[in-house]
Structures are given as structure tokens and as C-alpha cells.
Amino acid sequence: MRRRHFLSRTAGMAGAAALGLTGCGSGEAAERNVTLKVLAASYGRSVGSSIVDQWHAGIRTFEKKHPAITIDLELVPIGEIDRTLARRVRSGQAPDIAQSYVFADYAEARQLYGAEELFSIPAQADFITTFARAGEVDFTQYGIPFLASTPRLFYNKRLFAQAGLSGPPTSWSALRDAAVALKASGVRTPYGLQFGPEAAEDEAMAWMLAAGGGCASPSGYDFVRQENIEALSWVRSRLVEPGLAGADPTRFSRTAAYAAFLKGEVGMMTAHPVLIKAADHARLPYGHTAFPRRSGGAAPPLGLSDWLMAFRRNGHRTECGAFLNFLYSEQVATRFAAGQGTLPVTVSGAESLRARTSQRPLWEFLDQMPKAEFPPVGRSSWPTVRDAIRKRIGQAVTADGNPRHVLDTLQATASAAEEAADGGA
């Protein structure tokens, strides 16, 4: 199956689908009694509010409007969601709707409904284009973005003031100068480089994009680009070797980084909007700004998202469509996003948050969304490549690390994963 271009293009609203739906976008109840099995992720007591209450409140409202449709919600820990879904699909027990980090395998196996089969034309057109296109396989959207984010550079205003810094850095040289000043003032981790195994690909992509690189191009995976080599070499020689990125950035993962930032131990780091509520609760004086390009100015923002998908197996297209149209309506989508410290993936949801002064801290995150660039999440090989990045990217910035060699290794892994994926198609 021929797949879509790797990196999503920037634009405004998604183009309307050519075909409409019968009943899905009209708010009509199903004519038969149907139970939809929905598999979703639970985040426990991690940063941000519990999603359990959000789900149950939404389901109660939906079932009142659609008495013939019952939602059977199963929540599993976020770290288990992908494995649980894969196991259910293999055993012939696919849910009707599922949340996951991955969707391409299921789409290529023709197990999923396309978005045009589920959403009304106005609802599908409401998705922010960059996020909708990131969910495409073979130019058809199967992955429905959910709990989205575009990270920014957070900084501790108190630590910056103590170091004599008047504002956040706007270039890499300014970032290094700030890190030097923070270290001199006694900050344990001037820049929180998150090259630990939890989500190292996000940190790596932020630096690569800021240098004009990335891990993919329209023709395939493209790790061994001069911009990528230069980005990792700069991080190693200008941040890690001088001790400006903490004791061991190869073990410093997102969860630990967030906790250290909230304790006032990190001067600056990339983070998601979910950190805002926790920082407010901790009464931490923080600010956030766009991650800088090497030569100055705002870098292309990284786009991140979980994904929902609807499986064909049970034949519940109309009912899945009714629930998803409800879930992505302005009020519900905005409530989910605001409650989780994430971003709504619809234009109407973004405009709703923009209209609330109480959500002002999210406005700049929202402004980044139409410009977001994604890793190749629409390729079935991406999970294998992503895991390789998590395991190996830290080696590029160690004292004896060789960025070119690490990128060569990642390129070889990506090529092998592509061959395996194509062979199994």
C-alpha cells in the first residue's frame, strides 16, 4: 500500500470529504440497540487531571442523547494500551473504538474505518489540518488525533532572575549562554536534556527540526542529514560536555524531568502544556517560549498526539460515527483538552479556548498547531524506529559518542523495518 508523505503540511482547515454520512453527523439515535466497546488509556495520578471523570461524564451525556447506544468503556494503563489493543485484535476481539499511539498497521490491514466514513463533512473539515494529515495512511485519514500537544521551551523565571537573565533564549547560542549563567548561579540542571528512554525521540526531533533537519522526507526515512549531525554534535559539545545538561541526560526521561523542574532543579527544558497546571499548583514562577532555531527565531514545532481509531470488525460504523461526532463536538472536545492540559485538535475547539482568558497560557501552544511537524506516525515501521531512537540517541551525546555513527545505525534500522513492513503487507 502506498503511504502518504511523512511530514504533515501546514494549512488551515481540512478539506471537506467528498461523501457524506447517513445519520452519523445528524445526531440521530441508532435504530437498533448497540453496545460499543471502547478501549482507552488511564493515566493514573500523573501530571494533569484524571481522564476517568472526563470519559464518564461524556458517556453519560451521549447515552442520554442516544438511548439505543450503550458505551462499554474499558480503561487500561497508558503503558499497556498498545499491547492490550494488539492482543485483542490478534484474538479476533477488536473493540469498536480504541485509543493507541499507533494506527498504521491496522489501517494497512484494512481493519479501520476511514474518517470520511465516520464524520459528517463539517466535523471532518473542523480538524486542524496538520493533525488530520498526520493520521493519514495512503492519503486517507484513519488515525483520529486525541489529546494532542506541541511542546515549548519552559523556563524557571526565579532561577533566570538569580542568574541575571532577563528573558528566555531566542537562539542556540543564547540558550548556551543562559545555561552557563544558570550553572554559575548553582542550578543543578541548567538545560533538562531528555535523552532517557521514555520519550527521547521528542527531544531529538525538537533539536533536528530546529537545525532544519528531521528524521524523514517524502521519499523515506532520512536520518543521516548534515543538519541532524550538526544538531547532535552541537548538543554534545556545547551542552553535555560542559555539564550544562545535568549529570546524565541519557538517563533523564520526561517524567523525571518534569518532577525536577517542579522542584526548581531545572532551569529550562522542552515540555508539554500538561506541565502548566502542575507548575501553577506548585506556585512555580515559569514562562514558556517557542523552541529556538539554531540561528534565531522560532523553530518548527513538533506535533504529538495519541490516536483514536474505529474498527470495522463489528460492523458498527453508524454508531461509531455518532459517538465520535459527539466526542469531537466543540464543547466536549474543549472539555477533554482543558481537563487534561492538552490541546483540542479541532478549529472550533481551539477557537473556544482562545475565547477564554482563563486559558491564556495555552494560546501560544494553540498558535503552533497549524505549523506542527510530525514524525512518520503514519508508517507501520515507525514504532520499531521510535524504539530504536529511544535506545540509541543518547549514545550520540556521550563523551565518546559519534553522532554520524548513531544516525547511520538508526537509518539502517529504519530501512530494515521498512523492508519488513513492506514484506508483510
GROMACS .gro file of C-alpha atoms in nm:
model
  425
    1MET     CA    1   0.000   0.000   0.000
    2ARG     CA    2   0.144   0.337  -0.097
    3ARG     CA    3   0.160   0.567   0.205
    4ARG     CA    4   0.126   0.943   0.245
    5HIS     CA    5   0.415   1.189   0.272
    6PHE     CA    6   0.597   1.161   0.605
    7LEU     CA    7   0.579   1.514   0.744
    8SER     CA    8   0.245   1.689   0.755
    9ARG     CA    9   0.199   2.007   0.559
   10THR     CA   10   0.086   2.334   0.711
   11ALA     CA   11  -0.251   2.486   0.630
   12GLY     CA   12  -0.578   2.589   0.788
   13MET     CA   13  -0.889   2.371   0.789
   14ALA     CA   14  -0.900   2.027   0.632
   15GLY     CA   15  -1.079   1.995   0.302
   16ALA     CA   16  -1.431   1.856   0.322
   17ALA     CA   17  -1.481   1.490   0.236
   18ALA     CA   18  -1.646   1.410  -0.092
   19LEU     CA   19  -1.906   1.179   0.062
   20GLY     CA   20  -2.149   1.248   0.344
   21LEU     CA   21  -2.280   1.015   0.613
   22THR     CA   22  -2.624   0.883   0.683
   23GLY     CA   23  -2.713   0.955   1.044
   24CYS     CA   24  -2.358   0.997   1.181
   25GLY     CA   25  -2.350   1.374   1.171
   26SER     CA   26  -2.718   1.435   1.226
   27GLY     CA   27  -2.737   1.349   1.594
   28GLU     CA   28  -2.995   1.080   1.520
   29ALA     CA   29  -3.008   0.779   1.750
   30ALA     CA   30  -2.937   0.433   1.616
   31GLU     CA   31  -3.242   0.230   1.511
   32ARG     CA   32  -3.113  -0.078   1.698
   33ASN     CA   33  -2.977  -0.134   2.045
   34VAL     CA   34  -2.599  -0.148   2.015
   35THR     CA   35  -2.319  -0.166   2.270
   36LEU     CA   36  -1.995  -0.002   2.158
   37LYS     CA   37  -1.680  -0.135   2.320
   38VAL     CA   38  -1.433   0.149   2.374
   39LEU     CA   39  -1.075   0.078   2.483
   40ALA     CA   40  -0.897   0.385   2.621
   41ALA     CA   41  -0.598   0.478   2.832
   42SER     CA   42  -0.587   0.560   3.201
   43TYR     CA   43  -0.310   0.792   3.321
   44GLY     CA   44  -0.340   0.732   3.693
   45ARG     CA   45  -0.231   1.030   3.900
   46SER     CA   46   0.024   1.163   3.654
   47VAL     CA   47   0.065   1.532   3.577
   48GLY     CA   48  -0.276   1.669   3.483
   49SER     CA   49  -0.626   1.577   3.594
   50SER     CA   50  -0.776   1.230   3.582
   51ILE     CA   51  -0.926   1.143   3.245
   52VAL     CA   52  -1.163   0.889   3.401
   53ASP     CA   53  -1.413   1.154   3.508
   54GLN     CA   54  -1.394   1.316   3.165
   55TRP     CA   55  -1.483   0.989   2.994
   56HIS     CA   56  -1.769   0.900   3.225
   57ALA     CA   57  -1.923   1.249   3.212
   58GLY     CA   58  -1.911   1.247   2.833
   59ILE     CA   59  -2.056   0.899   2.807
   60ARG     CA   60  -2.348   0.986   3.035
   61THR     CA   61  -2.434   1.286   2.819
   62PHE     CA   62  -2.402   1.086   2.496
   63GLU     CA   63  -2.618   0.797   2.616
   64LYS     CA   64  -2.896   1.039   2.713
   65LYS     CA   65  -2.897   1.172   2.358
   66HIS     CA   66  -2.860   0.825   2.203
   67PRO     CA   67  -3.059   0.583   2.423
   68ALA     CA   68  -3.013   0.297   2.175
   69ILE     CA   69  -2.633   0.312   2.205
   70THR     CA   70  -2.453   0.194   2.519
   71ILE     CA   71  -2.084   0.272   2.565
   72ASP     CA   72  -1.885  -0.006   2.734
   73LEU     CA   73  -1.567   0.176   2.837
   74GLU     CA   74  -1.256  -0.017   2.938
   75LEU     CA   75  -0.962   0.180   3.072
   76VAL     CA   76  -0.613   0.028   3.084
   77PRO     CA   77  -0.286   0.192   3.196
   78ILE     CA   78  -0.131   0.406   2.925
   79GLY     CA   79   0.183   0.193   2.925
   80GLU     CA   80  -0.025  -0.114   2.839
   81ILE     CA   81  -0.263   0.034   2.582
   82ASP     CA   82  -0.075  -0.062   2.265
   83ARG     CA   83  -0.004  -0.420   2.376
   84THR     CA   84  -0.360  -0.469   2.501
   85LEU     CA   85  -0.508  -0.348   2.174
   86ALA     CA   86  -0.274  -0.564   1.964
   87ARG     CA   87  -0.362  -0.869   2.170
   88ARG     CA   88  -0.735  -0.807   2.132
   89VAL     CA   89  -0.708  -0.762   1.756
   90ARG     CA   90  -0.500  -1.078   1.715
   91SER     CA   91  -0.756  -1.280   1.911
   92GLY     CA   92  -1.045  -1.152   1.700
   93GLN     CA   93  -1.180  -0.931   1.980
   94ALA     CA   94  -1.112  -0.587   1.838
   95PRO     CA   95  -1.303  -0.310   2.019
   96ASP     CA   96  -1.523  -0.076   1.823
   97ILE     CA   97  -1.314   0.229   1.914
   98ALA     CA   98  -0.965   0.228   2.062
   99GLN     CA   99  -0.701   0.472   2.175
  100SER     CA  100  -0.341   0.399   2.089
  101TYR     CA  101  -0.007   0.551   1.998
  102VAL     CA  102  -0.014   0.358   1.668
  103PHE     CA  103  -0.268   0.306   1.392
  104ALA     CA  104  -0.082   0.239   1.065
  105ASP     CA  105  -0.065  -0.141   1.096
  106TYR     CA  106  -0.440  -0.165   1.146
  107ALA     CA  107  -0.508   0.076   0.861
  108GLU     CA  108  -0.283  -0.112   0.620
  109ALA     CA  109  -0.459  -0.435   0.714
  110ARG     CA  110  -0.787  -0.261   0.618
  111GLN     CA  111  -0.928  -0.311   0.967
  112LEU     CA  112  -1.026   0.051   1.026
  113TYR     CA  113  -1.295   0.288   0.905
  114GLY     CA  114  -1.167   0.599   0.733
  115ALA     CA  115  -1.258   0.933   0.886
  116GLU     CA  116  -1.483   1.014   0.589
  117GLU     CA  117  -1.690   0.707   0.677
  118LEU     CA  118  -1.739   0.825   1.034
  119PHE     CA  119  -1.763   1.202   1.048
  120SER     CA  120  -2.006   1.445   0.895
  121ILE     CA  121  -1.849   1.675   0.639
  122PRO     CA  122  -1.847   1.979   0.875
  123ALA     CA  123  -1.696   1.769   1.156
  124GLN     CA  124  -1.418   1.629   0.938
  125ALA     CA  125  -1.342   1.973   0.799
  126ASP     CA  126  -1.308   2.103   1.156
  127PHE     CA  127  -0.989   1.907   1.228
  128ILE     CA  128  -0.670   2.114   1.226
  129THR     CA  129  -0.506   2.011   0.901
  130THR     CA  130  -0.160   1.921   1.029
  131PHE     CA  131  -0.302   1.683   1.286
  132ALA     CA  132  -0.557   1.529   1.048
  133ARG     CA  133  -0.293   1.467   0.782
  134ALA     CA  134  -0.058   1.311   1.035
  135GLY     CA  135  -0.329   1.047   1.084
  136GLU     CA  136  -0.330   0.951   0.717
  137VAL     CA  137  -0.222   0.628   0.553
  138ASP     CA  138  -0.231   0.621   0.173
  139PHE     CA  139  -0.381   0.972   0.183
  140THR     CA  140  -0.683   0.856   0.384
  141GLN     CA  141  -0.725   0.956   0.746
  142TYR     CA  142  -0.758   0.659   0.980
  143GLY     CA  143  -0.589   0.793   1.293
  144ILE     CA  144  -0.809   1.046   1.473
  145PRO     CA  145  -0.592   1.280   1.683
  146PHE     CA  146  -0.671   1.282   2.053
  147LEU     CA  147  -0.502   1.456   2.349
  148ALA     CA  148  -0.265   1.649   2.125
  149SER     CA  149   0.033   1.868   2.208
  150THR     CA  150   0.302   2.092   2.065
  151PRO     CA  151   0.588   2.126   2.316
  152ARG     CA  152   0.752   2.457   2.403
  153LEU     CA  153   1.060   2.566   2.597
  154PHE     CA  154   0.967   2.613   2.963
  155TYR     CA  155   1.195   2.814   3.191
  156ASN     CA  156   1.206   2.893   3.563
  157LYS     CA  157   1.175   3.270   3.599
  158ARG     CA  158   1.315   3.273   3.952
  159LEU     CA  159   1.628   3.082   3.851
  160PHE     CA  160   1.669   3.302   3.544
  161ALA     CA  161   1.649   3.617   3.756
  162GLN     CA  162   1.901   3.480   4.006
  163ALA     CA  163   2.137   3.408   3.715
  164GLY     CA  164   2.098   3.766   3.585
  165LEU     CA  165   1.895   3.659   3.281
  166SER     CA  166   1.622   3.894   3.162
  167GLY     CA  167   1.429   3.653   2.939
  168PRO     CA  168   1.427   3.321   2.755
  169PRO     CA  169   1.679   3.236   2.483
  170THR     CA  170   1.592   3.300   2.120
  171SER     CA  171   1.882   3.113   1.958
  172TRP     CA  172   2.109   2.822   2.042
  173SER     CA  173   2.398   3.047   2.136
  174ALA     CA  174   2.169   3.238   2.370
  175LEU     CA  175   2.044   2.907   2.512
  176ARG     CA  176   2.400   2.801   2.587
  177ASP     CA  177   2.484   3.140   2.740
  178ALA     CA  178   2.179   3.108   2.961
  179ALA     CA  179   2.282   2.757   3.063
  180VAL     CA  180   2.631   2.880   3.154
  181ALA     CA  181   2.483   3.156   3.368
  182LEU     CA  182   2.242   2.916   3.536
  183LYS     CA  183   2.520   2.673   3.619
  184ALA     CA  184   2.733   2.953   3.762
  185SER     CA  185   2.444   3.051   3.989
  186GLY     CA  186   2.421   2.696   4.127
  187VAL     CA  187   2.142   2.539   3.918
  188ARG     CA  188   2.182   2.162   3.915
  189THR     CA  189   2.049   2.109   3.560
  190PRO     CA  190   2.065   2.428   3.351
  191TYR     CA  191   1.906   2.261   3.047
  192GLY     CA  192   1.700   1.945   3.101
  193LEU     CA  193   1.805   1.734   2.803
  194GLN     CA  194   1.560   1.441   2.795
  195PHE     CA  195   1.750   1.169   2.614
  196GLY     CA  196   1.635   0.899   2.854
  197PRO     CA  197   1.429   0.606   2.724
  198GLU     CA  198   1.079   0.738   2.796
  199ALA     CA  199   1.038   0.978   2.501
  200ALA     CA  200   1.384   1.060   2.370
  201GLU     CA  201   1.251   1.083   2.015
  202ASP     CA  202   1.061   1.401   2.104
  203GLU     CA  203   1.370   1.577   2.237
  204ALA     CA  204   1.579   1.461   1.941
  205MET     CA  205   1.317   1.574   1.690
  206ALA     CA  206   1.296   1.918   1.851
  207TRP     CA  207   1.669   1.973   1.800
  208MET     CA  208   1.672   1.827   1.449
  209LEU     CA  209   1.379   2.041   1.333
  210ALA     CA  210   1.538   2.349   1.488
  211ALA     CA  211   1.850   2.283   1.280
  212GLY     CA  212   1.649   2.244   0.960
  213GLY     CA  213   1.661   1.864   0.965
  214GLY     CA  214   1.429   1.584   1.069
  215CYS     CA  215   1.410   1.207   1.054
  216ALA     CA  216   1.212   1.170   0.733
  217SER     CA  217   1.142   1.320   0.393
  218PRO     CA  218   0.877   1.249   0.127
  219SER     CA  219   1.099   0.978  -0.018
  220GLY     CA  220   1.167   0.785   0.302
  221TYR     CA  221   1.348   0.788   0.633
  222ASP     CA  222   1.630   1.038   0.624
  223PHE     CA  223   1.832   1.034   0.946
  224VAL     CA  224   2.177   1.095   0.801
  225ARG     CA  225   2.131   1.460   0.712
  226GLN     CA  226   2.403   1.714   0.773
  227GLU     CA  227   2.161   1.925   0.978
  228ASN     CA  228   2.096   1.631   1.211
  229ILE     CA  229   2.465   1.558   1.252
  230GLU     CA  230   2.532   1.921   1.332
  231ALA     CA  231   2.243   1.940   1.579
  232LEU     CA  232   2.356   1.637   1.780
  233SER     CA  233   2.720   1.745   1.762
  234TRP     CA  234   2.627   2.089   1.898
  235VAL     CA  235   2.425   1.938   2.184
  236ARG     CA  236   2.713   1.707   2.275
  237SER     CA  237   2.994   1.965   2.260
  238ARG     CA  238   2.809   2.277   2.376
  239LEU     CA  239   2.571   2.140   2.640
  240VAL     CA  240   2.658   1.790   2.754
  241GLU     CA  241   3.040   1.802   2.768
  242PRO     CA  242   3.047   2.129   2.971
  243GLY     CA  243   2.800   1.981   3.220
  244LEU     CA  244   2.512   2.209   3.122
  245ALA     CA  245   2.262   1.928   3.066
  246GLY     CA  246   2.263   1.755   3.402
  247ALA     CA  247   2.453   1.460   3.537
  248ASP     CA  248   2.344   1.203   3.278
  249PRO     CA  249   2.100   1.316   3.007
  250THR     CA  250   2.098   0.964   2.858
  251ARG     CA  251   1.900   0.853   3.165
  252PHE     CA  252   1.697   1.171   3.214
  253SER     CA  253   1.343   1.096   3.093
  254ARG     CA  254   1.031   1.308   3.070
  255THR     CA  255   0.867   1.212   3.399
  256ALA     CA  256   1.185   1.270   3.595
  257ALA     CA  257   1.247   1.596   3.410
  258TYR     CA  258   0.901   1.730   3.494
  259ALA     CA  259   0.946   1.638   3.861
  260ALA     CA  260   1.287   1.806   3.874
  261PHE     CA  261   1.154   2.119   3.705
  262LEU     CA  262   0.870   2.144   3.958
  263LYS     CA  263   1.127   2.117   4.240
  264GLY     CA  264   1.324   2.409   4.096
  265GLU     CA  265   1.620   2.194   3.992
  266VAL     CA  266   1.597   2.256   3.616
  267GLY     CA  267   1.646   2.596   3.456
  268MET     CA  268   1.480   2.523   3.122
  269MET     CA  269   1.356   2.230   2.916
  270THR     CA  270   1.105   2.133   2.649
  271ALA     CA  271   0.767   2.035   2.791
  272HIS     CA  272   0.401   1.989   2.706
  273PRO     CA  273   0.114   2.214   2.820
  274VAL     CA  274   0.023   1.945   3.074
  275LEU     CA  275   0.304   2.092   3.288
  276ILE     CA  276   0.119   2.423   3.328
  277LYS     CA  277  -0.134   2.314   3.589
  278ALA     CA  278   0.128   2.132   3.791
  279ALA     CA  279   0.357   2.437   3.787
  280ASP     CA  280   0.068   2.662   3.887
  281HIS     CA  281  -0.020   2.426   4.173
  282ALA     CA  282   0.344   2.428   4.286
  283ARG     CA  283   0.343   2.809   4.263
  284LEU     CA  284   0.649   2.789   4.044
  285PRO     CA  285   0.725   3.111   3.853
  286TYR     CA  286   0.763   2.984   3.499
  287GLY     CA  287   0.737   3.104   3.143
  288HIS     CA  288   0.739   2.928   2.810
  289THR     CA  289   0.854   3.024   2.464
  290ALA     CA  290   0.899   2.867   2.122
  291PHE     CA  291   1.195   2.632   2.095
  292PRO     CA  292   1.459   2.838   1.913
  293ARG     CA  293   1.615   2.777   1.576
  294ARG     CA  294   1.991   2.749   1.579
  295SER     CA  295   2.038   3.092   1.419
  296GLY     CA  296   1.744   3.253   1.598
  297GLY     CA  297   1.368   3.272   1.581
  298ALA     CA  298   1.104   3.008   1.640
  299ALA     CA  299   1.176   2.653   1.523
  300PRO     CA  300   0.907   2.442   1.355
  301PRO     CA  301   0.704   2.296   1.641
  302LEU     CA  302   0.686   1.924   1.693
  303GLY     CA  303   0.337   1.775   1.672
  304LEU     CA  304   0.240   1.496   1.910
  305SER     CA  305  -0.083   1.308   1.964
  306ASP     CA  306  -0.250   0.993   2.084
  307TRP     CA  307  -0.489   0.845   1.829
  308LEU     CA  308  -0.841   0.707   1.827
  309MET     CA  309  -0.948   0.460   1.561
  310ALA     CA  310  -1.270   0.277   1.476
  311PHE     CA  311  -1.255  -0.092   1.381
  312ARG     CA  312  -1.469  -0.246   1.109
  313ARG     CA  313  -1.495  -0.593   1.263
  314ASN     CA  314  -1.822  -0.545   1.450
  315GLY     CA  315  -1.999  -0.353   1.172
  316HIS     CA  316  -2.094  -0.057   1.392
  317ARG     CA  317  -1.998   0.223   1.154
  318THR     CA  318  -2.305   0.439   1.217
  319GLU     CA  319  -2.284   0.404   1.594
  320CYS     CA  320  -1.908   0.469   1.599
  321GLY     CA  321  -1.968   0.774   1.386
  322ALA     CA  322  -2.239   0.903   1.618
  323PHE     CA  323  -2.012   0.870   1.923
  324LEU     CA  324  -1.707   1.023   1.753
  325ASN     CA  325  -1.904   1.318   1.613
  326PHE     CA  326  -2.022   1.381   1.970
  327LEU     CA  327  -1.674   1.339   2.117
  328TYR     CA  328  -1.528   1.595   1.876
  329SER     CA  329  -1.807   1.848   1.911
  330GLU     CA  330  -1.685   2.187   2.030
  331GLN     CA  331  -1.798   2.161   2.391
  332VAL     CA  332  -1.687   1.804   2.453
  333ALA     CA  333  -1.354   1.832   2.272
  334THR     CA  334  -1.271   2.152   2.457
  335ARG     CA  335  -1.359   1.998   2.793
  336PHE     CA  336  -1.140   1.693   2.730
  337ALA     CA  337  -0.844   1.905   2.623
  338ALA     CA  338  -0.870   2.163   2.900
  339GLY     CA  339  -0.917   1.894   3.162
  340GLN     CA  340  -0.602   1.709   3.057
  341GLY     CA  341  -0.373   2.002   2.984
  342THR     CA  342  -0.366   1.903   2.618
  343LEU     CA  343  -0.485   2.083   2.306
  344PRO     CA  344  -0.811   2.047   2.111
  345VAL     CA  345  -0.749   1.915   1.760
  346THR     CA  346  -1.041   2.098   1.601
  347VAL     CA  347  -1.060   2.456   1.480
  348SER     CA  348  -1.380   2.513   1.678
  349GLY     CA  349  -1.222   2.374   1.994
  350ALA     CA  350  -0.913   2.592   1.952
  351GLU     CA  351  -1.128   2.899   1.895
  352SER     CA  352  -1.330   2.815   2.206
  353LEU     CA  353  -1.016   2.805   2.420
  354ARG     CA  354  -0.889   3.123   2.256
  355ALA     CA  355  -1.208   3.297   2.367
  356ARG     CA  356  -1.141   3.219   2.734
  357THR     CA  357  -0.897   3.446   2.915
  358SER     CA  358  -0.860   3.173   3.178
  359GLN     CA  359  -0.692   2.961   2.909
  360ARG     CA  360  -0.442   3.230   2.807
  361PRO     CA  361  -0.139   3.010   2.898
  362LEU     CA  362  -0.249   2.771   2.620
  363TRP     CA  363  -0.288   3.031   2.347
  364GLU     CA  364   0.069   3.016   2.225
  365PHE     CA  365   0.054   2.637   2.216
  366LEU     CA  366  -0.260   2.663   2.004
  367ASP     CA  367  -0.087   2.906   1.769
  368GLN     CA  368   0.178   2.642   1.698
  369MET     CA  369  -0.064   2.368   1.594
  370PRO     CA  370  -0.117   2.464   1.227
  371LYS     CA  371   0.264   2.466   1.184
  372ALA     CA  372   0.332   2.138   1.362
  373GLU     CA  373   0.556   1.879   1.200
  374PHE     CA  374   0.520   1.512   1.290
  375PRO     CA  375   0.746   1.212   1.286
  376PRO     CA  376   0.625   0.948   1.038
  377VAL     CA  377   0.346   0.812   1.261
  378GLY     CA  378   0.152   0.701   0.953
  379ARG     CA  379   0.405   0.428   0.873
  380SER     CA  380   0.377   0.085   1.029
  381SER     CA  381   0.756   0.081   1.069
  382TRP     CA  382   0.753   0.386   1.296
  383PRO     CA  383   0.710   0.205   1.632
  384THR     CA  384   1.022   0.000   1.563
  385VAL     CA  385   1.217   0.308   1.456
  386ARG     CA  386   1.085   0.510   1.751
  387ASP     CA  387   1.203   0.243   1.995
  388ALA     CA  388   1.546   0.241   1.831
  389ILE     CA  389   1.573   0.617   1.876
  390ARG     CA  390   1.486   0.582   2.245
  391LYS     CA  391   1.755   0.321   2.295
  392ARG     CA  392   2.034   0.476   2.089
  393ILE     CA  393   2.004   0.854   2.054
  394GLY     CA  394   2.170   0.915   2.389
  395GLN     CA  395   2.487   0.749   2.260
  396ALA     CA  396   2.533   1.042   2.020
  397VAL     CA  397   2.598   1.289   2.301
  398THR     CA  398   2.820   1.086   2.534
  399ALA     CA  399   3.185   1.178   2.574
  400ASP     CA  400   3.296   0.924   2.315
  401GLY     CA  401   2.977   0.944   2.111
  402ASN     CA  402   2.969   0.973   1.735
  403PRO     CA  403   2.651   1.143   1.607
  404ARG     CA  404   2.710   1.031   1.248
  405HIS     CA  405   2.752   0.669   1.354
  406VAL     CA  406   2.436   0.676   1.565
  407LEU     CA  407   2.237   0.827   1.278
  408ASP     CA  408   2.379   0.567   1.036
  409THR     CA  409   2.263   0.295   1.275
  410LEU     CA  410   1.915   0.446   1.300
  411GLN     CA  411   1.893   0.472   0.922
  412ALA     CA  412   1.985   0.104   0.887
  413THR     CA  413   1.721   0.011   1.144
  414ALA     CA  414   1.462   0.222   0.963
  415SER     CA  415   1.543   0.065   0.626
  416ALA     CA  416   1.517  -0.286   0.771
  417ALA     CA  417   1.187  -0.201   0.942
  418GLU     CA  418   1.050  -0.065   0.613
  419GLU     CA  419   1.151  -0.380   0.429
  420ALA     CA  420   0.988  -0.595   0.694
  421ALA     CA  421   0.670  -0.388   0.685
  422ASP     CA  422   0.652  -0.400   0.306
  423GLY     CA  423   0.718  -0.772   0.308
  424GLY     CA  424   0.430  -0.831   0.545
  425ALA     CA  425   0.184  -0.608   0.356
   0.00000   0.00000   0.00000
